[in-house]
Short mmCIF file of C-alpha atoms in Angstrom, two decimals:
data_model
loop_
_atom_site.label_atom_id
_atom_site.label_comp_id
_atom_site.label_asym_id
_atom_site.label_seq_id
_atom_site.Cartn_x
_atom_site.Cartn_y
_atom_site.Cartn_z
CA UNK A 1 35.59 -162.64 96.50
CA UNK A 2 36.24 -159.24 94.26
CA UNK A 3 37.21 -155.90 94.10
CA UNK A 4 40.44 -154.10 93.44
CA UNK A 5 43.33 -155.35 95.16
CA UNK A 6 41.97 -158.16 96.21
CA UNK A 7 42.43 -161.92 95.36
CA UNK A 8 39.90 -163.59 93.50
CA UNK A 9 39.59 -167.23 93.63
CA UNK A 10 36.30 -169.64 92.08
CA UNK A 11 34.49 -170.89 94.84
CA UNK A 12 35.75 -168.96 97.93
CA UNK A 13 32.88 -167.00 99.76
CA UNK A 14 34.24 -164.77 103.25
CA UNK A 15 31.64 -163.88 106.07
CA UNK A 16 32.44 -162.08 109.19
CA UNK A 17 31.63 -164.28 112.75
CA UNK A 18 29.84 -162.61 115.23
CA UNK A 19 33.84 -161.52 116.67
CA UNK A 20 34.16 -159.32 113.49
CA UNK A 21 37.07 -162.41 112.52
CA UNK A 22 36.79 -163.21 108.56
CA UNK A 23 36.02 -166.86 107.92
CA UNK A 24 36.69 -168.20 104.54
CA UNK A 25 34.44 -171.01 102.85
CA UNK A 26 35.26 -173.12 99.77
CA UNK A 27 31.45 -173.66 98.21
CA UNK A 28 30.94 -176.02 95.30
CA UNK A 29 27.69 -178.23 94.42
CA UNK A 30 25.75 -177.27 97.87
CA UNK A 31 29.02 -178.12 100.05
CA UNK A 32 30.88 -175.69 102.10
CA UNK A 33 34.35 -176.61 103.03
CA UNK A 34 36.32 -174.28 106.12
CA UNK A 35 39.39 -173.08 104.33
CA UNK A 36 42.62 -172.27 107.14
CA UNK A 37 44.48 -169.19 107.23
CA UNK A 38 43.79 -165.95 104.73
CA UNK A 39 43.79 -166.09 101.59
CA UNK A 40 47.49 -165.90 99.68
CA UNK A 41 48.86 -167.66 102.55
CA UNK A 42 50.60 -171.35 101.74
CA UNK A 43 48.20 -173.13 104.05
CA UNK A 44 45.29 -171.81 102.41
CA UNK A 45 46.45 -171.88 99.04
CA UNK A 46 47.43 -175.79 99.32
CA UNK A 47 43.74 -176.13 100.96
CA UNK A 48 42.15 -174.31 98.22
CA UNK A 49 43.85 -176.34 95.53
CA UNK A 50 43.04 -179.51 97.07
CA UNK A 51 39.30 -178.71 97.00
CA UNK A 52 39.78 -177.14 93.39
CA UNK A 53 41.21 -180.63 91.80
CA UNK A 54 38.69 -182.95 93.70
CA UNK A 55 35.71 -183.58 92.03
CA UNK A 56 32.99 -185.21 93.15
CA UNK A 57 32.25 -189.19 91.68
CA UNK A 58 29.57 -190.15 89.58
CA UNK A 59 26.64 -191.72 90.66
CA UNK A 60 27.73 -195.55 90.42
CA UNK A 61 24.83 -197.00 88.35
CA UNK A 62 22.61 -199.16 89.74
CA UNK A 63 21.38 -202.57 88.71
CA UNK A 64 18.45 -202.94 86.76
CA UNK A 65 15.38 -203.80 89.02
CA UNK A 66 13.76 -207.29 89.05
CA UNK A 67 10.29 -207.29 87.22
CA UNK A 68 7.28 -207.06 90.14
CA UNK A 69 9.99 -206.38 92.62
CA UNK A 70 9.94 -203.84 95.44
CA UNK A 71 12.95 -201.75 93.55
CA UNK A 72 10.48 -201.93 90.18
CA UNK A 73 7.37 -200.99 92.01
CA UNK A 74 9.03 -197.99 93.97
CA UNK A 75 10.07 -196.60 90.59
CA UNK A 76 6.86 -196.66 88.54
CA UNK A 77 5.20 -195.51 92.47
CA UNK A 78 7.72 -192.31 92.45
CA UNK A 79 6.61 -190.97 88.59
CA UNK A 80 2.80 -191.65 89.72
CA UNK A 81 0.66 -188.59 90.02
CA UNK A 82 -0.07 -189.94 93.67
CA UNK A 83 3.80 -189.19 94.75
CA UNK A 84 4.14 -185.68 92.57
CA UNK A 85 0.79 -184.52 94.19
CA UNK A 86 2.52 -184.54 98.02
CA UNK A 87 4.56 -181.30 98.88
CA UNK A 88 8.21 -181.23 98.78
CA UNK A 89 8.79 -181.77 101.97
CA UNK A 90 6.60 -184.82 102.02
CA UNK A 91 8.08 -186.39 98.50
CA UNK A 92 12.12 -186.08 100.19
CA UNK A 93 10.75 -187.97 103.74
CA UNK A 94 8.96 -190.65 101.70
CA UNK A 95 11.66 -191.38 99.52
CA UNK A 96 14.32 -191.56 102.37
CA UNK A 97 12.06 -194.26 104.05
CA UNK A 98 11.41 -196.13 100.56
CA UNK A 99 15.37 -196.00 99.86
CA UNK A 100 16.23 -197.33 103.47
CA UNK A 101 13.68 -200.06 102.72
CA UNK A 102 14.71 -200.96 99.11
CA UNK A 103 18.65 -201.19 100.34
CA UNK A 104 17.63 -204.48 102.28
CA UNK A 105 14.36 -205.40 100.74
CA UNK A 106 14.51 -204.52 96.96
CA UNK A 107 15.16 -207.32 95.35
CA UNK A 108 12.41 -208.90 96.71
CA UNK A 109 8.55 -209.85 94.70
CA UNK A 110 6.12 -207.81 96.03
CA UNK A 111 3.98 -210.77 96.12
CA UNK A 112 5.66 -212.94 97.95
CA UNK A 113 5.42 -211.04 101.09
CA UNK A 114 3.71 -212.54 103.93
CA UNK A 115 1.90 -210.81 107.16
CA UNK A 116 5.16 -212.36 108.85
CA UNK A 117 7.88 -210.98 107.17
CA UNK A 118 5.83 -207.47 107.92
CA UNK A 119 5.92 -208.11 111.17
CA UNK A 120 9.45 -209.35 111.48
CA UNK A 121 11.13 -206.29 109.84
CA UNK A 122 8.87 -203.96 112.13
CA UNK A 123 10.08 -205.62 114.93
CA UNK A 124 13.38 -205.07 114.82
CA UNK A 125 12.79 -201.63 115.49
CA UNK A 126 11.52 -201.46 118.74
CA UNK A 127 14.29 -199.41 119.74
CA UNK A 128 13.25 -196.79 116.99
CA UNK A 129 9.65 -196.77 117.63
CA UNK A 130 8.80 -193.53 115.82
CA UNK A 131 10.70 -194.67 112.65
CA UNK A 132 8.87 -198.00 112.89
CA UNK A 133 5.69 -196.57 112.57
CA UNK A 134 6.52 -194.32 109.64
CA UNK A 135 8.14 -197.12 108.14
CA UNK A 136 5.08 -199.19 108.02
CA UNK A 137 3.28 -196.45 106.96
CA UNK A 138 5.22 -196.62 103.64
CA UNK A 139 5.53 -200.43 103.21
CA UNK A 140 1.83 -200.16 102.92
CA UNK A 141 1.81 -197.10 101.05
CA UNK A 142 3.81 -199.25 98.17
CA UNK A 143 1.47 -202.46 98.75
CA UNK A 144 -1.55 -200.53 97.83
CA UNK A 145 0.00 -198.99 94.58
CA UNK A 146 0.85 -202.61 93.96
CA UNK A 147 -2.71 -203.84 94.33
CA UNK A 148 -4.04 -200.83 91.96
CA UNK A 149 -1.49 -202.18 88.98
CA UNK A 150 -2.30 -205.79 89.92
CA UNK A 151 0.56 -207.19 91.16
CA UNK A 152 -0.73 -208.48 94.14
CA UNK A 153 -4.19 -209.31 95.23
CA UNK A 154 -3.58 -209.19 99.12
CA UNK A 155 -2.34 -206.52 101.40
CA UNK A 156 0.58 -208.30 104.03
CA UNK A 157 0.45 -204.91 106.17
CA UNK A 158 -3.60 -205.26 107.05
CA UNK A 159 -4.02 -205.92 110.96
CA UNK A 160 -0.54 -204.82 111.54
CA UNK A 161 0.16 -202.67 114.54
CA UNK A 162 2.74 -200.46 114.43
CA UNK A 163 4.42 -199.12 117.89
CA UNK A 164 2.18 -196.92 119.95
CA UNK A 165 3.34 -193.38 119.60
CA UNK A 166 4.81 -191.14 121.88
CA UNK A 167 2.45 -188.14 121.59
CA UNK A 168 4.64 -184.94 122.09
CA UNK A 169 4.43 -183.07 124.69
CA UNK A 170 2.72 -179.37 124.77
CA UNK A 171 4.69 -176.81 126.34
CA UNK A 172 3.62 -175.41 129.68
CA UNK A 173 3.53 -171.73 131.01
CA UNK A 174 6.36 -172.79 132.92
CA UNK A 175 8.41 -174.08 130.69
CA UNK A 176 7.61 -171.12 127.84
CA UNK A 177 8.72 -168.72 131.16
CA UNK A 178 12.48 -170.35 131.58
CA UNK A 179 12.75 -170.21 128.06
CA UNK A 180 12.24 -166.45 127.69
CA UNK A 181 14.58 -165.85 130.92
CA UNK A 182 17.30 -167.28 129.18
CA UNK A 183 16.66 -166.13 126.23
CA UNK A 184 15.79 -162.12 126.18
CA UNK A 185 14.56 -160.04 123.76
CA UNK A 186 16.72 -159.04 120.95
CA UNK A 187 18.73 -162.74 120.45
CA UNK A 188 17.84 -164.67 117.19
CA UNK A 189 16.66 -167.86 119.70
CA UNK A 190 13.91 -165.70 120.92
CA UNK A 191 12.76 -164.48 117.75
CA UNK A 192 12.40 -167.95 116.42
CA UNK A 193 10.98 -168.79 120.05
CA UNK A 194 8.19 -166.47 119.14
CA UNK A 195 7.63 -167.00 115.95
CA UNK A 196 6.73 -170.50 116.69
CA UNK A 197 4.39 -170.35 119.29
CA UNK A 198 2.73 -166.57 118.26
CA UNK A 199 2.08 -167.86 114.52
CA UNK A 200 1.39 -171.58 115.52
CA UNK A 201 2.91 -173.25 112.39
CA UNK A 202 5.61 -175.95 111.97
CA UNK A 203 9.33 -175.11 112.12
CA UNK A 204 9.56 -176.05 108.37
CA UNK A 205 7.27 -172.90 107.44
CA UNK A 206 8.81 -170.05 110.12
CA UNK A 207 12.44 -170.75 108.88
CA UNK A 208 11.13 -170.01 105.68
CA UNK A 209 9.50 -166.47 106.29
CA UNK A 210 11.03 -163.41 104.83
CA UNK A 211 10.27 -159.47 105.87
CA UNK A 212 8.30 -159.07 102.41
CA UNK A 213 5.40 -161.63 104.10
CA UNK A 214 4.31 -159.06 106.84
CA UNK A 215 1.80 -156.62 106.15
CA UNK A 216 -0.95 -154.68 107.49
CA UNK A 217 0.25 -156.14 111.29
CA UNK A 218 -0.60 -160.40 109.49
CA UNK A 219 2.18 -162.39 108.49
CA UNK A 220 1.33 -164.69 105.45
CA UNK A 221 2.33 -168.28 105.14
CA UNK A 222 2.19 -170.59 102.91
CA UNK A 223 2.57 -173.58 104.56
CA UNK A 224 5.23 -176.42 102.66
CA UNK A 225 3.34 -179.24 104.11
CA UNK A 226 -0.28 -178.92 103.11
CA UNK A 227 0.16 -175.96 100.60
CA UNK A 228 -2.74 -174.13 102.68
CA UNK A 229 -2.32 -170.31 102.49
CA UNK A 230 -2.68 -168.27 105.64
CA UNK A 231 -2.88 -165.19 106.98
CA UNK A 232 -2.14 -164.64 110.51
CA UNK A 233 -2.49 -161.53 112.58
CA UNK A 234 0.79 -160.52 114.49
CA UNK A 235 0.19 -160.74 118.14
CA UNK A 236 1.69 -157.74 120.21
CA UNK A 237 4.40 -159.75 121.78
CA UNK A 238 5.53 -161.25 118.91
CA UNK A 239 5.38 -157.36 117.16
CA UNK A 240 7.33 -156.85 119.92
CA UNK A 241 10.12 -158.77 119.08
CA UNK A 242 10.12 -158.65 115.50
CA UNK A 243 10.94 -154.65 116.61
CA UNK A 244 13.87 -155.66 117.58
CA UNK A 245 15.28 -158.36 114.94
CA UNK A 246 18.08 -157.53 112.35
CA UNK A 247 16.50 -156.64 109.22
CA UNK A 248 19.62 -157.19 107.08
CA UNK A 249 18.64 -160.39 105.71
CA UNK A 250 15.23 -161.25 103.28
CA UNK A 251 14.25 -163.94 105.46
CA UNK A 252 13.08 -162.93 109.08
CA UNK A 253 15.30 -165.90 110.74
CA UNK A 254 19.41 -166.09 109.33
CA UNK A 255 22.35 -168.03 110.35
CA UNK A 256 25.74 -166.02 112.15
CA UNK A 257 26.34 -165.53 108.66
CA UNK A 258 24.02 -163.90 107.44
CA UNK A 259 22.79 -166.77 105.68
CA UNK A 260 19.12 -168.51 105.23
CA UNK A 261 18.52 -171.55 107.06
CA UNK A 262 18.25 -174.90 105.72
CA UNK A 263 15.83 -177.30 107.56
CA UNK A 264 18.64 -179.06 109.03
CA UNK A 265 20.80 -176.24 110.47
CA UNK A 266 17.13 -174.34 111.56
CA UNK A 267 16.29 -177.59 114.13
CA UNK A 268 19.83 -177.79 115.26
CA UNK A 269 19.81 -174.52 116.13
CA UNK A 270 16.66 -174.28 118.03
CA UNK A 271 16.72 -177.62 119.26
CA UNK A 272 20.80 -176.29 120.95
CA UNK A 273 18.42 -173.07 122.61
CA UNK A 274 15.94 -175.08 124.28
CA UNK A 275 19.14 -177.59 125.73
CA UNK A 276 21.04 -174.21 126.96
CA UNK A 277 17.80 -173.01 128.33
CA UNK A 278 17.91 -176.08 130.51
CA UNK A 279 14.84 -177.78 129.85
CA UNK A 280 13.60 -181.46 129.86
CA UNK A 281 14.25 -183.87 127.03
CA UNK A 282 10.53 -183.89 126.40
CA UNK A 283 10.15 -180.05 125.16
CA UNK A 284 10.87 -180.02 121.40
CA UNK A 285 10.59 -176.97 118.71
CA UNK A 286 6.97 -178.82 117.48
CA UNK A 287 5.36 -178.71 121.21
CA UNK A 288 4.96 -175.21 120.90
CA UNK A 289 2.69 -175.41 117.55
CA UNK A 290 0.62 -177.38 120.43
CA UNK A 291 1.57 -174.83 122.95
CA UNK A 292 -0.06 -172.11 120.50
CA UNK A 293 -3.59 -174.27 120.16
CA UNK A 294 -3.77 -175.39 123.53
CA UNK A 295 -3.12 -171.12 124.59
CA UNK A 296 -6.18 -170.69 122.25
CA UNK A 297 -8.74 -173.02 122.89
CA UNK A 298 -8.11 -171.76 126.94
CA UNK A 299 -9.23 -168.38 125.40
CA UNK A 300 -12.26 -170.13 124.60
CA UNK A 301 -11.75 -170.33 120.51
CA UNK A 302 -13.25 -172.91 118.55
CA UNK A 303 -12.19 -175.87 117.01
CA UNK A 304 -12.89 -173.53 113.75
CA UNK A 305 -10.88 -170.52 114.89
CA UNK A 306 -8.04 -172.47 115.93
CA UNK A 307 -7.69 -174.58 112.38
CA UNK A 308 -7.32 -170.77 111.06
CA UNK A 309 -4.10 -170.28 112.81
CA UNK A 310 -2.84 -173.61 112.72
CA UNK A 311 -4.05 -174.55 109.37
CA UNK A 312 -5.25 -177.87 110.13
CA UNK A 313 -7.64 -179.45 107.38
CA UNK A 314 -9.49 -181.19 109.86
CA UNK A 315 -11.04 -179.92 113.50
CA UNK A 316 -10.45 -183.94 114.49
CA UNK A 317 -6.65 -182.55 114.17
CA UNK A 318 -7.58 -179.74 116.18
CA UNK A 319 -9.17 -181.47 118.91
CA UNK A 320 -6.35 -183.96 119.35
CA UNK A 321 -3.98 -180.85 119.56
CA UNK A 322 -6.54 -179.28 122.22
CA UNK A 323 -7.51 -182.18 124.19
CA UNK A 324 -5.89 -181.53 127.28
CA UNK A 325 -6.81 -178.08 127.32
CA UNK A 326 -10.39 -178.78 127.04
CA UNK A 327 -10.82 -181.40 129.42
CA UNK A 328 -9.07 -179.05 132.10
CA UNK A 329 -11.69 -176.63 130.92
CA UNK A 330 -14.16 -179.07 131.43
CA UNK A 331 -12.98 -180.24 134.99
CA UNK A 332 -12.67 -176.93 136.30
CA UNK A 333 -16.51 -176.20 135.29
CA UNK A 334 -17.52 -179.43 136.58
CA UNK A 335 -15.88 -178.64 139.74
CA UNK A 336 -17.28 -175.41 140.31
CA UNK A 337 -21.21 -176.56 139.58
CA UNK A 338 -20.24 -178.80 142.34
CA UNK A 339 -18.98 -176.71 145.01
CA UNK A 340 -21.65 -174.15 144.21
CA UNK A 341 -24.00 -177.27 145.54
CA UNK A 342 -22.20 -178.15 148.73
CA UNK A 343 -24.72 -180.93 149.46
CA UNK A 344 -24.03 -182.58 146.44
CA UNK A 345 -27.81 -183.10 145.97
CA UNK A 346 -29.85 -181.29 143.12
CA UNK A 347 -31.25 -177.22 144.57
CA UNK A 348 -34.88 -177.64 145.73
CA UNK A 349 -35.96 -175.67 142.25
CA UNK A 350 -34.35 -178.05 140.22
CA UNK A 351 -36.50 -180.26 141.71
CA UNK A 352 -39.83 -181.67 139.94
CA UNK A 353 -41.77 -181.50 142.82
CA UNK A 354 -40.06 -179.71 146.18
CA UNK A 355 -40.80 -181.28 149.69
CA UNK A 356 -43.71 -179.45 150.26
CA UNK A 357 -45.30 -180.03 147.20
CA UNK A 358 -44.85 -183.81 147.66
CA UNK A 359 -46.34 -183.73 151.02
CA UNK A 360 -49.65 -182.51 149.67
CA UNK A 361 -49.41 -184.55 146.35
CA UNK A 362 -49.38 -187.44 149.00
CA UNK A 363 -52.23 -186.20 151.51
CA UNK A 364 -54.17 -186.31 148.72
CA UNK A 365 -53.50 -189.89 147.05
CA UNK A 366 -54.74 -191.35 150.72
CA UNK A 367 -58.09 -189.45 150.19
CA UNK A 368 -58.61 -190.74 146.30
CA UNK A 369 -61.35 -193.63 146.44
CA UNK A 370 -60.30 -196.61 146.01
CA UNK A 371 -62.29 -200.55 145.07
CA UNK A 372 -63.95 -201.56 147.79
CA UNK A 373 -62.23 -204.72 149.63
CA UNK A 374 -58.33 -203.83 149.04
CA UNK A 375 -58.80 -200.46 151.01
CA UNK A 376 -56.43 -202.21 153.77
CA UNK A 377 -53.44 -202.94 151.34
CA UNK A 378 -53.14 -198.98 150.90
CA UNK A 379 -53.89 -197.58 154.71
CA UNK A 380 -51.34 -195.83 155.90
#
């Protein structure tokens, strides 16, 4: 907060709600705090200095990890090349499923685990499917750095099935339609709307793009995932409503306060648009990446074409995003060859040899001589 006449106080930050009302925000090492009142006023004053004299604690140290134990291997596993190669995003969701699995299991010799106790700690989360099979993911991610330093010479996670995954669900035409009813033109949930199905990439690359990646009508991305650079051309409906968006901000999408989002706050907030907009459990901010593939493979793309918008490394990837769009595809063909052919039979000139050119093929094999004394076997 500055300028003359006005109180200046370490740490405060003031943005105006969509109301016009000031709000008032004590910031300090990434944390925002709500401060009451305005500022001068006793209630905010004794807020303020609260928040002033606390500091945060220091880290309580940690004990030292057992030698060949979990704890031990995750460490040397987390300064490997192997971890530093994955993307940001990727190195922060490993390490929250190591840490959750070191806080009960990190004291423990890597070789000493058995098939069972796999199986065991996966089974208690049957109720957290999804997290089960990410989990196991990373138990054997560690075994396998294990068995390159030598630690172990077996791998407890081989033959282990995790839970079967709940493949999420593509949006429909339907479903994209009561979206954009409740949500017109103009609002900040229909930009992101668009963004996401138009440009076809994951909500952890659109809440990152700013006004300085669109030119020549392409938006470029760089996506945080797989670090593959795109360029995307900007459909007209999505031109349409990037028309209309407040340009105030650097990055395309902002918070009420003008802010950029953070992953977190981005999925809450889209996540809140499609619950308002009254739609099913099963329609999340990802199912319109598969929305966006599935709309382009029924425009008849390829496999190729698509993984240029989506940025897949793989067309396998593709295909599993296009699946059910393809096999409707294929149906409906199917379907069609077969009501063109009422009969259900093959058309006389797909035939080899018609009716009446079997007729004659067979007047003739009666008049072909045959060895004398089986000539009754073949009369007619």
């Amino acid at each position: 907060m500055g300028g003359r006449g006005v109180i200046r106080l370490k740490y405060v930050h003031a943005f105006r709600d969509r109301q016009g009302r000031m709000r008032y925000y004590f910031r300090r090492d990434g944390r925002r705090t709500p401060l009451p009142g305005l500022p001068g006023c006793g209630e905010f004053m004794d807020a303020y200095a609260t928040l002033l004299a606390n500091r945060p604690k220091p880290a309580e140290l940690r004990p030292a990890a057992a030698p060949k134990s979990f704890a031990a291997l995750a460490i040397l596993y987390c300064g490997s090349p192997q971890y530093r190669s994955l993307s940001a995003s990727s190195r922060t969701n490993y390490r929250r499923v190591i840490d959750g699995f070191l806080e009960e299991h990190g004291h423990r010799r890597v070789d000493q685990m058995t098939r069972e106790h796999v199986d065991i700690i996966i089974g208690k989360m049957a109720d957290r499917p999804g997290a089960g099979i990410i989990l196991l993911k990373r138990i054997r991610t560690l075994i396998r750095y294990a068995m390159a330093l030598g630690w172990t010479d077996r791998d407890p996670t081989a033959g282990v099935r995790g839970y079967k995954s709940k493949e999420i669900h593509t949006w429909n035409e339907s479903e994209i339609a009561v979206f954009e009813r409740r949500w017109p033109e103009g609002t900040r949930e229909r930009l992101t709307f668009a963004l996401l199905l138009y440009t076809g990439q994951r909500g952890s690359d659109v809440y990152r793009m700013t006004w300085a990646d669109i030119s020549g009508g392409a938006i470029r991305v760089a996506q945080q995932k797989t670090a593959a650079k795109l360029t995307i051309p900007i459909h007209e409906a999505l031109d349409r409503v990037l028309s209309t968006a407040n340009r105030s901000h650097s990055t395309i999408l902002a918070t009420a306060y003008g802010e950029r989002f953070s992953v977190k706050g981005f999925g809450q907030m889209i996540s809140a648009a499609i619950r308002e907009a009254g739609l099913p459990q099963r329609c999340k901010a990802h199912g319109l990446r598969k929305a966006a593939a599935r709309r382009l493979a029924e425009a008849g793309c390829s496999a190729s074409e698509i993984a240029a918008i989506t940025g897949h490394k793989t067309l396998a990837e593709v295909e599993r995003y296009t699946r059910a769009a393809d096999q409707e595809r294929l149906a409906r063909q199917a379907i069609q060859r077969q009501s063109e052919n009422q009969s259900g039979k093959p058309q006389v000139g797909e035939v080899a040899n018609p009716t009446d050119e079997a007729i004659k093929i067979n007047s003739l094999a009666w008049n072909v001589a045959l060895p004398r004394g089986i000539e009754p076997l073949f009369q007619p």
